[in-house]
Coordinates of C-alpha atoms and ligand atoms in Angstrom, one line a residue:
X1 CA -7.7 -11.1 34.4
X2 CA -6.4 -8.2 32.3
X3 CA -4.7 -9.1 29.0
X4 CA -2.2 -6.6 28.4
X5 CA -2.1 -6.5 25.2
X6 CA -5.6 -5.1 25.4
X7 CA -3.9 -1.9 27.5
X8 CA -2.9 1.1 25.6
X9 CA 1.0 2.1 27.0
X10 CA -1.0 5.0 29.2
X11 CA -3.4 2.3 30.7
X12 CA -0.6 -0.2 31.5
X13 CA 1.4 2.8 32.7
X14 CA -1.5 3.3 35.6
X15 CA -1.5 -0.5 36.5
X16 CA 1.8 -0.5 36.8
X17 CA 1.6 2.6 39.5
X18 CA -1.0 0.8 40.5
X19 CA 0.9 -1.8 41.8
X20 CA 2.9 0.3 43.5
X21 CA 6.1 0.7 41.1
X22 CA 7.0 3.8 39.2
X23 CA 5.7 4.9 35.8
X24 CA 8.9 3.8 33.5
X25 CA 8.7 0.8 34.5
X26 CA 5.4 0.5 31.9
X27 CA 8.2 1.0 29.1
X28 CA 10.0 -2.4 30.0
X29 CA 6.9 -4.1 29.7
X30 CA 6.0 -2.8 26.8
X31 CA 9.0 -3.7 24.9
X32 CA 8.4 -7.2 26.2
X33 CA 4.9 -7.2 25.0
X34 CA 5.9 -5.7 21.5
X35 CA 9.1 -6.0 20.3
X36 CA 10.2 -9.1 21.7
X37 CA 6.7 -10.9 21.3
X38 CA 6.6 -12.0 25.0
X39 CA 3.8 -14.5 25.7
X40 CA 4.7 -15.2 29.6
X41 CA 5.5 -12.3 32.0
X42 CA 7.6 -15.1 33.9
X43 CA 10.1 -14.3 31.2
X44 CA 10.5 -10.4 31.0
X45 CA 13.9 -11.0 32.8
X46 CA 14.6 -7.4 33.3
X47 CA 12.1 -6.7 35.0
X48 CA 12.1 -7.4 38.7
X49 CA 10.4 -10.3 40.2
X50 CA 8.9 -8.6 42.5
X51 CA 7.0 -6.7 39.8
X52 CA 6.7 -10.4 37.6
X53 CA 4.5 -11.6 40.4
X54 CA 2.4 -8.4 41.5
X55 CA 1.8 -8.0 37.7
X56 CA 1.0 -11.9 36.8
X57 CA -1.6 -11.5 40.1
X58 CA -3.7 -9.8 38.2
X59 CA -2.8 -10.2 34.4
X60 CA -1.9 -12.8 31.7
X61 CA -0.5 -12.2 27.9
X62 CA -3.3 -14.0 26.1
X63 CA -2.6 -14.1 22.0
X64 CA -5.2 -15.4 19.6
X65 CA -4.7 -19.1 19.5
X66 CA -4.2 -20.2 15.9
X67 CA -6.7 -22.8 14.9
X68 CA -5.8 -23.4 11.1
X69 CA -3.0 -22.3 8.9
X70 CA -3.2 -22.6 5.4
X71 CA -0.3 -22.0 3.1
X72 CA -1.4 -20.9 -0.8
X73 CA 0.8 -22.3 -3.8
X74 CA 1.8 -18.1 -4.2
X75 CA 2.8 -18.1 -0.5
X76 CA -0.2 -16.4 0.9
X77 CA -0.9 -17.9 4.3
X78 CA -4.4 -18.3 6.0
X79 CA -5.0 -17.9 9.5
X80 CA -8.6 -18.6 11.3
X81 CA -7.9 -17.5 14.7
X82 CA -10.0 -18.4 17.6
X83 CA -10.8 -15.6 20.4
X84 CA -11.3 -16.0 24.4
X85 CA -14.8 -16.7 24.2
X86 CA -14.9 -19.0 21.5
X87 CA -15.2 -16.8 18.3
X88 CA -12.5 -17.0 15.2
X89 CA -12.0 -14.5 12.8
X90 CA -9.3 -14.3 10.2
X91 CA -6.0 -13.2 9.4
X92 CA -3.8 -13.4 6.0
X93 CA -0.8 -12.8 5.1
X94 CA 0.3 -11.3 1.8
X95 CA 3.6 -12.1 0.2
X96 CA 4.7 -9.5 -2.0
X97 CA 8.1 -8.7 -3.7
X98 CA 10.2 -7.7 -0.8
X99 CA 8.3 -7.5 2.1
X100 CA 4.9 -9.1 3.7
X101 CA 1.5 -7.6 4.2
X102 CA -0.7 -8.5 6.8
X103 CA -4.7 -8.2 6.1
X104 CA -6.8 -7.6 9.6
X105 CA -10.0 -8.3 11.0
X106 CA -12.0 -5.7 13.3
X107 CA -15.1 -7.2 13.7
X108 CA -16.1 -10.9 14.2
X109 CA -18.6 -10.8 11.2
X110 CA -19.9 -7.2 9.9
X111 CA -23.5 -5.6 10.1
X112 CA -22.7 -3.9 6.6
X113 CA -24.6 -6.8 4.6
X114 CA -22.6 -6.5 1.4
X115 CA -24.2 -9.4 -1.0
X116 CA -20.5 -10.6 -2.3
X117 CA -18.9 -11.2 0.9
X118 CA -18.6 -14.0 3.5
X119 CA -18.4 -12.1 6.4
X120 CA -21.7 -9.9 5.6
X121 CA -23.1 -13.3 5.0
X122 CA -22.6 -14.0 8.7
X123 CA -24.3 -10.7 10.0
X124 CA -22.6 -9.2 13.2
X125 CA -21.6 -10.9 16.1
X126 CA -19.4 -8.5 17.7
X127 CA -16.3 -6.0 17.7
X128 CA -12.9 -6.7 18.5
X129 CA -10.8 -5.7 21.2
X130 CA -7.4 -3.8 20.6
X131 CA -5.6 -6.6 22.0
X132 CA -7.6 -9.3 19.1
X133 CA -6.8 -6.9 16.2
X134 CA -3.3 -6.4 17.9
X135 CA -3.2 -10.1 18.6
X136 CA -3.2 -11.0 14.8
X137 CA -0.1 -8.8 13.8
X138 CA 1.6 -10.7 16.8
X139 CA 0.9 -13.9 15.4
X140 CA 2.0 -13.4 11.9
X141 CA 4.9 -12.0 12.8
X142 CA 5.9 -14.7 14.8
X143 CA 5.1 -17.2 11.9
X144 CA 7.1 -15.5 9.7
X145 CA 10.2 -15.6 12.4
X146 CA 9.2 -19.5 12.9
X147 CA 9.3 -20.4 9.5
X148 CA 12.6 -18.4 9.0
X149 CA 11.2 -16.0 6.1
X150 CA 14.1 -13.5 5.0
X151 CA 10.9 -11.0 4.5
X152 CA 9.6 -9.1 7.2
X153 CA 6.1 -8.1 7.8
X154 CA 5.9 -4.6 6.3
X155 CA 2.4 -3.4 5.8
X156 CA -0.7 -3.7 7.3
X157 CA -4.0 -3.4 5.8
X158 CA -7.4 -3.5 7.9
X159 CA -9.4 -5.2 5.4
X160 CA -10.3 -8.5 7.0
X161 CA -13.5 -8.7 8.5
X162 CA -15.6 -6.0 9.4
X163 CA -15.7 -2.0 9.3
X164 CA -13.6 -0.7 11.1
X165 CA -14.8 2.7 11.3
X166 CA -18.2 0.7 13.2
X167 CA -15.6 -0.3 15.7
X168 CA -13.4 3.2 16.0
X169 CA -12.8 3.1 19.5
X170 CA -10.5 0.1 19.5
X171 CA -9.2 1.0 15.9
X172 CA -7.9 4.1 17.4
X173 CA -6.5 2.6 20.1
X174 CA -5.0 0.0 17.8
X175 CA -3.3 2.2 15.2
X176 CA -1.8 4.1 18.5
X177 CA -0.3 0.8 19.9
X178 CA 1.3 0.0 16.5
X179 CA 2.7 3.7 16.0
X180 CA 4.4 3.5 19.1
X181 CA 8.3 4.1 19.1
X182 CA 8.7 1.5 21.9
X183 CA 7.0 -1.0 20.7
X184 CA 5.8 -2.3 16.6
X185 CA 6.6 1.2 15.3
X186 CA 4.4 1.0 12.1
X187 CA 4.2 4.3 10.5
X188 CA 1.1 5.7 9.0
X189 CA 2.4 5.2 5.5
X190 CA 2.4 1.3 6.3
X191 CA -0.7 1.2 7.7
X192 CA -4.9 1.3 5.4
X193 CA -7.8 1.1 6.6
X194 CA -10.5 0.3 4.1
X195 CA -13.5 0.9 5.2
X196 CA -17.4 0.6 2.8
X197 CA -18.4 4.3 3.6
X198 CA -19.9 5.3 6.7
X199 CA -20.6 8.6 7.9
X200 CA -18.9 8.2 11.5
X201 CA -15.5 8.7 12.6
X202 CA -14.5 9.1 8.6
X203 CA -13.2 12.3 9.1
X204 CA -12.3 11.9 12.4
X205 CA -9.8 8.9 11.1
X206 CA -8.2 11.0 8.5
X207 CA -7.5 14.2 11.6
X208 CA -5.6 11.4 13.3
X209 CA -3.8 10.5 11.0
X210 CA -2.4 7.1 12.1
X211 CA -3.4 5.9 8.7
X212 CA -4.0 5.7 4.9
X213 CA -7.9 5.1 4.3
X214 CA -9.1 3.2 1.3
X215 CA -12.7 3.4 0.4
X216 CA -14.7 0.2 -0.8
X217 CA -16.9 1.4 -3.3
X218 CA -17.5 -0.8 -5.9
X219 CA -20.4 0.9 -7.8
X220 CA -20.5 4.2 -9.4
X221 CA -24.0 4.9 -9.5
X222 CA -26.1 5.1 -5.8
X223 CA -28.4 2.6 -7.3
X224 CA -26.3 0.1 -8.2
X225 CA -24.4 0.6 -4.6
X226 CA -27.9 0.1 -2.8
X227 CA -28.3 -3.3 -4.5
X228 CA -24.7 -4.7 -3.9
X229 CA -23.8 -2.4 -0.6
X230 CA -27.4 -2.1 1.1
X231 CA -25.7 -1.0 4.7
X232 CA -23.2 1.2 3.3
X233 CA -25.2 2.8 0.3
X234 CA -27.3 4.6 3.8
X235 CA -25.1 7.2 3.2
X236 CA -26.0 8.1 -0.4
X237 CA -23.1 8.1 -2.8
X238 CA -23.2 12.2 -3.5
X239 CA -22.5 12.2 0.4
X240 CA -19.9 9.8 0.7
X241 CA -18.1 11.8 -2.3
X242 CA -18.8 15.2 -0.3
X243 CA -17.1 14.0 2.6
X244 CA -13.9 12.4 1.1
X245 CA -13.9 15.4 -0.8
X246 CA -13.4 17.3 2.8
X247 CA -11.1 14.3 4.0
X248 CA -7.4 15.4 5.4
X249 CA -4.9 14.0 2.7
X250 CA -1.0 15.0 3.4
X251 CA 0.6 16.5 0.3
X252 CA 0.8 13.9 -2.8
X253 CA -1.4 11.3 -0.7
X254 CA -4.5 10.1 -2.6
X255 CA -7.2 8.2 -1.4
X256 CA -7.5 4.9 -2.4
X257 CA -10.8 3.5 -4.4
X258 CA -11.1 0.0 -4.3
X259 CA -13.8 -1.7 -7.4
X260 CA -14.7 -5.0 -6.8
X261 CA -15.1 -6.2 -10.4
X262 CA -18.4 -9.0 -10.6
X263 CA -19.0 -10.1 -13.8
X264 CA -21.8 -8.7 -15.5
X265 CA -23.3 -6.5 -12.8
X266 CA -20.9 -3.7 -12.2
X267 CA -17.7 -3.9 -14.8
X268 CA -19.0 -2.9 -18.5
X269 CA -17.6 0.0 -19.9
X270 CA -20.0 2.4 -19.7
X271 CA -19.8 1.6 -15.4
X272 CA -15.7 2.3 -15.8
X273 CA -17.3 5.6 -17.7
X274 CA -18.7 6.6 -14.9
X275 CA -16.3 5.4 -12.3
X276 CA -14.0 8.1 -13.8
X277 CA -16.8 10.9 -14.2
X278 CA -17.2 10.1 -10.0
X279 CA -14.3 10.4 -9.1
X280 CA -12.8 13.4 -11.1
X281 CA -13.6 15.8 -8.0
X282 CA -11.6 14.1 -5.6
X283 CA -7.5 13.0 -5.4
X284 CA -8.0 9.6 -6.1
X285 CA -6.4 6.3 -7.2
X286 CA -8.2 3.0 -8.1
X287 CA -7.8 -0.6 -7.1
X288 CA -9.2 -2.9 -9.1
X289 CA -10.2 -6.4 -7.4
X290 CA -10.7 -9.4 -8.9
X291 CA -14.0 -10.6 -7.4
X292 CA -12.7 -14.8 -5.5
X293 CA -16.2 -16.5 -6.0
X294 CA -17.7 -17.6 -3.0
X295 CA -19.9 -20.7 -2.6
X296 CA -23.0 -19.6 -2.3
X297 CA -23.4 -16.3 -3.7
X298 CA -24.8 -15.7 -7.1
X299 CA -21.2 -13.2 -7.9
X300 CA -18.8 -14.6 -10.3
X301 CA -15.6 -13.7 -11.6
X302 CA -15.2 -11.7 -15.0
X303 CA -12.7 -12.8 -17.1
X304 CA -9.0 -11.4 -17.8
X305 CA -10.0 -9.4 -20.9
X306 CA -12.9 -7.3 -19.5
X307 CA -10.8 -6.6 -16.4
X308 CA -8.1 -5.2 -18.3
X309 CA -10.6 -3.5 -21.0
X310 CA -11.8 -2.0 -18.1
X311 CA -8.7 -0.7 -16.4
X312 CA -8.1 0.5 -19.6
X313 CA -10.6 2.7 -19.5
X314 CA -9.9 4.3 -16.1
X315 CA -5.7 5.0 -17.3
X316 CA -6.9 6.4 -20.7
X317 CA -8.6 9.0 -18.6
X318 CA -5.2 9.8 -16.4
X319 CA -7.0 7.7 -13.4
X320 CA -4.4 5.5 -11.7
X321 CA -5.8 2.1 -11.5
X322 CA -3.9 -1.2 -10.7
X323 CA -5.6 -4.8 -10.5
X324 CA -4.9 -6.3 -7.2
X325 CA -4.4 -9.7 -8.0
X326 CA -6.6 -12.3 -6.8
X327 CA -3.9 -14.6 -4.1
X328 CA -4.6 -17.3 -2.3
X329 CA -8.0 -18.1 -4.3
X330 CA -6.8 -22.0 -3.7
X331 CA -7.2 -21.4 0.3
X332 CA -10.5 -19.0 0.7
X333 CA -8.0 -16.4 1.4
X334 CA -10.9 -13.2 0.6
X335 CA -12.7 -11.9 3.0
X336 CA -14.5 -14.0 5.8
X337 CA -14.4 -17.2 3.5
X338 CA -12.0 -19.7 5.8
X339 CA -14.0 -19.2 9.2
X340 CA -17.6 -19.5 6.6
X341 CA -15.7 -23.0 5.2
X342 CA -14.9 -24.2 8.6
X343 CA -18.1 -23.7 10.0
X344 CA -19.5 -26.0 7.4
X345 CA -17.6 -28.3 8.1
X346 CA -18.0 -28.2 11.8
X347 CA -21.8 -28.5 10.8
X348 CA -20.5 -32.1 8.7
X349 CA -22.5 -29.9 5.6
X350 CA -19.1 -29.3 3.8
Ligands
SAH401 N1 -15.4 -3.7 5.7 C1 -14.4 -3.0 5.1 C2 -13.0 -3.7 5.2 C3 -13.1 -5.2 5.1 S1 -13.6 -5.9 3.5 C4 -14.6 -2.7 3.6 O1 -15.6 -3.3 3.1 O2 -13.9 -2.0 3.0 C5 -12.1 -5.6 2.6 C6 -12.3 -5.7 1.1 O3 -12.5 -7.0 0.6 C7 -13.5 -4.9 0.6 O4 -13.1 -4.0 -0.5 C8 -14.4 -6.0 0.1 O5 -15.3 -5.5 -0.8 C9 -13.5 -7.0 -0.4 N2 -14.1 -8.4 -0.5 C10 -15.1 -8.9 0.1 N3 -15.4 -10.1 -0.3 C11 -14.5 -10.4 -1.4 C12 -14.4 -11.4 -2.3 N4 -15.1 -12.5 -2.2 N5 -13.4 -11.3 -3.3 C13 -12.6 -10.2 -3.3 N6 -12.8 -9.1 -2.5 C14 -13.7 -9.2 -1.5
SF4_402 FE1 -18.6 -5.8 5.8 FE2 -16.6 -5.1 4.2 FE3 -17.7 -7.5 3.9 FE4 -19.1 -5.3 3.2 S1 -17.2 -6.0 2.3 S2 -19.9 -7.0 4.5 S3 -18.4 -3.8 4.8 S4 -16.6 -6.8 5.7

């Protein structure tokens, strides 16, 4: 069975001529699928039944099925979502001051290996399909439409788990589905992808330009990147810096740096000293993260004065750094950290 929310609109355009019925048709559908959230083909009531049947011979609507929700004191929600075959990755939901983000996954788990993060903790297991990424922004924006939230879901970020330049295929195919006039019409300007520095597809991301890219780095030295990063410090930090240097940016767009601040290891002053010698040959912004400690791993949290002793830093030197603060820290809202929890506990280790 084909799940059509795994069909770009060209690919469900040639099943639906495939069936024998005539290429606009495909644009019905796809409203059904994507503005109205349609889970049952049964119900696309303008469509004819002729078509309902032909089409639910050979194809379902299948959306992630949520296994937990958690709801965080500061309104960020938690989803772990499980997949056809039995994987679950994880989806949040940011509330911010007048709109909601959505954060996405790309990968179940992630071959990067980064030392501070859940999901590199779990290794690879394998990519998503457009539909599963796809899938996610479906469901939280039917949450928020459940629970009657005034805000809307705004903003997407693709900085759940896994790289999603590993898995560029389906990202492509992804940012085109959500771009689409017919259907969720995000703009590029709503839509990062972060990705921890890898040589393929970077530049061919940023000549699409379906996107904003922000660029995990967390380290400014090479050597301190190979001992946090291994995977992504394979492409050596002078290289990673020569290609963003070459990346498209449209006028007054920046990239985006995030720093992953872990106590002792990479936030003293002398690293934020170097941070801002890196990045003085590139159009740059920073985003400090508060590292969310993570049973487990020997990273901790530094506290509120070196964080803002180090931001300092960065703005005394005209570099535009905000801290993203840390939400949801009560419900293992960062990265990987629900589906690592509930797999503890489906071990009874918990
Ligand atoms: N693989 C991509 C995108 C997903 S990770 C990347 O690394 O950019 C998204 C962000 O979450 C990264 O910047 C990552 O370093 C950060 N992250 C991972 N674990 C975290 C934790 N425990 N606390 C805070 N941020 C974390
Ligand atoms: Fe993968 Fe990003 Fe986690 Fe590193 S931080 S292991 S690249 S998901």
């Amino acid at each position: 069975m084909t799940n059509l929310i795994d069909l770009t609109f060209h690919e469900l355009e040639a099943l639906i001529v495939s069936l024998g019925e005539p290429p606009y048709r495909a644009r019905q559908v796809w409203q059904w699928l994507w503005q109205k959230g349609c889970r049952d083909i049964g119900q696309m009531t303008d469509v004819s039944k002729a078509l309902r049947a032909r089409l639910a011979e050979v194809a379902e609507i299948g959306w992630p099925d949520v296994l937990r929700v958690r709801e965080s004191a500061d309104g960020t929600v938690k989803f772990l979502l499980g997949l056809s075959d039995g994987e679950a990755v994880e989806c949040v939901l940011i509330p911010e001051k007048d709109h909601f983000t959505a954060c996405l996954s790309t990968q179940v788990g992630c071959a990067m290996g980064c030392g501070f993060c859940a999901t590199g903790m779990l290794g690879f297991r394998r990519n998503m399909t457009p539909g599963e990424m796809l899938g996610q922004v479906l469901v939280a924006r039917q949450y928020l439409l459940d629970a009657g939230e005034p805000l809307a879901l705004r903003n997407l970020v693709f900085m759940g788990m896994g790289e999603p330049l590993l898995n560029y295929d389906n990202l492509v195919k992804t940012l085109e589905a959500l771009h689409h006039p017919q259907g969720l019409d995000f703009s590029g300007r709503r839509i990062t992808v972060s990705t921890a520095g890898v040589r393929r597809n970077l530049l061919e991301l940023g000549r699409m330009g379906l996107c904003s890219l922000a660029v995990s780095l967390h380290a400014p030295t090479q050597e301190m990147r190979a001992r946090i990063m291994p995977g992504a410090a394979k492409l050596p930090l002078p290289e990673l810096m020569g290609l963003l240097r070459e990346y498209p940016l449209k006028p007054r767009e920046r990239l985006t740096f995030e720093y992953l601040l872990l106590d002792g290891v990479n936030d003293s002053d002398a690293d934020a000293r170097d941070l801002v010698r890196l990045l003085s040959t590139v159009k740059a912004k920073v985003n400090l993260i508060v590292y969310n400690a993570t049973p487990g791993l020997p990273f901790r949290q530094p506290d509120a004065g070196r964080v803002a002793a180090f931001q300092e830093i960065l703005k005394a030197k005209g570099l535009t750094a905000t801290i993203r603060k840390s939400k949801g820290a009560d419900i293992a809202a960062a990265c990987g950290q629900l589906r690592a929890e509930a797999e503890c506990a489906g071990r009874g280790d918990a």
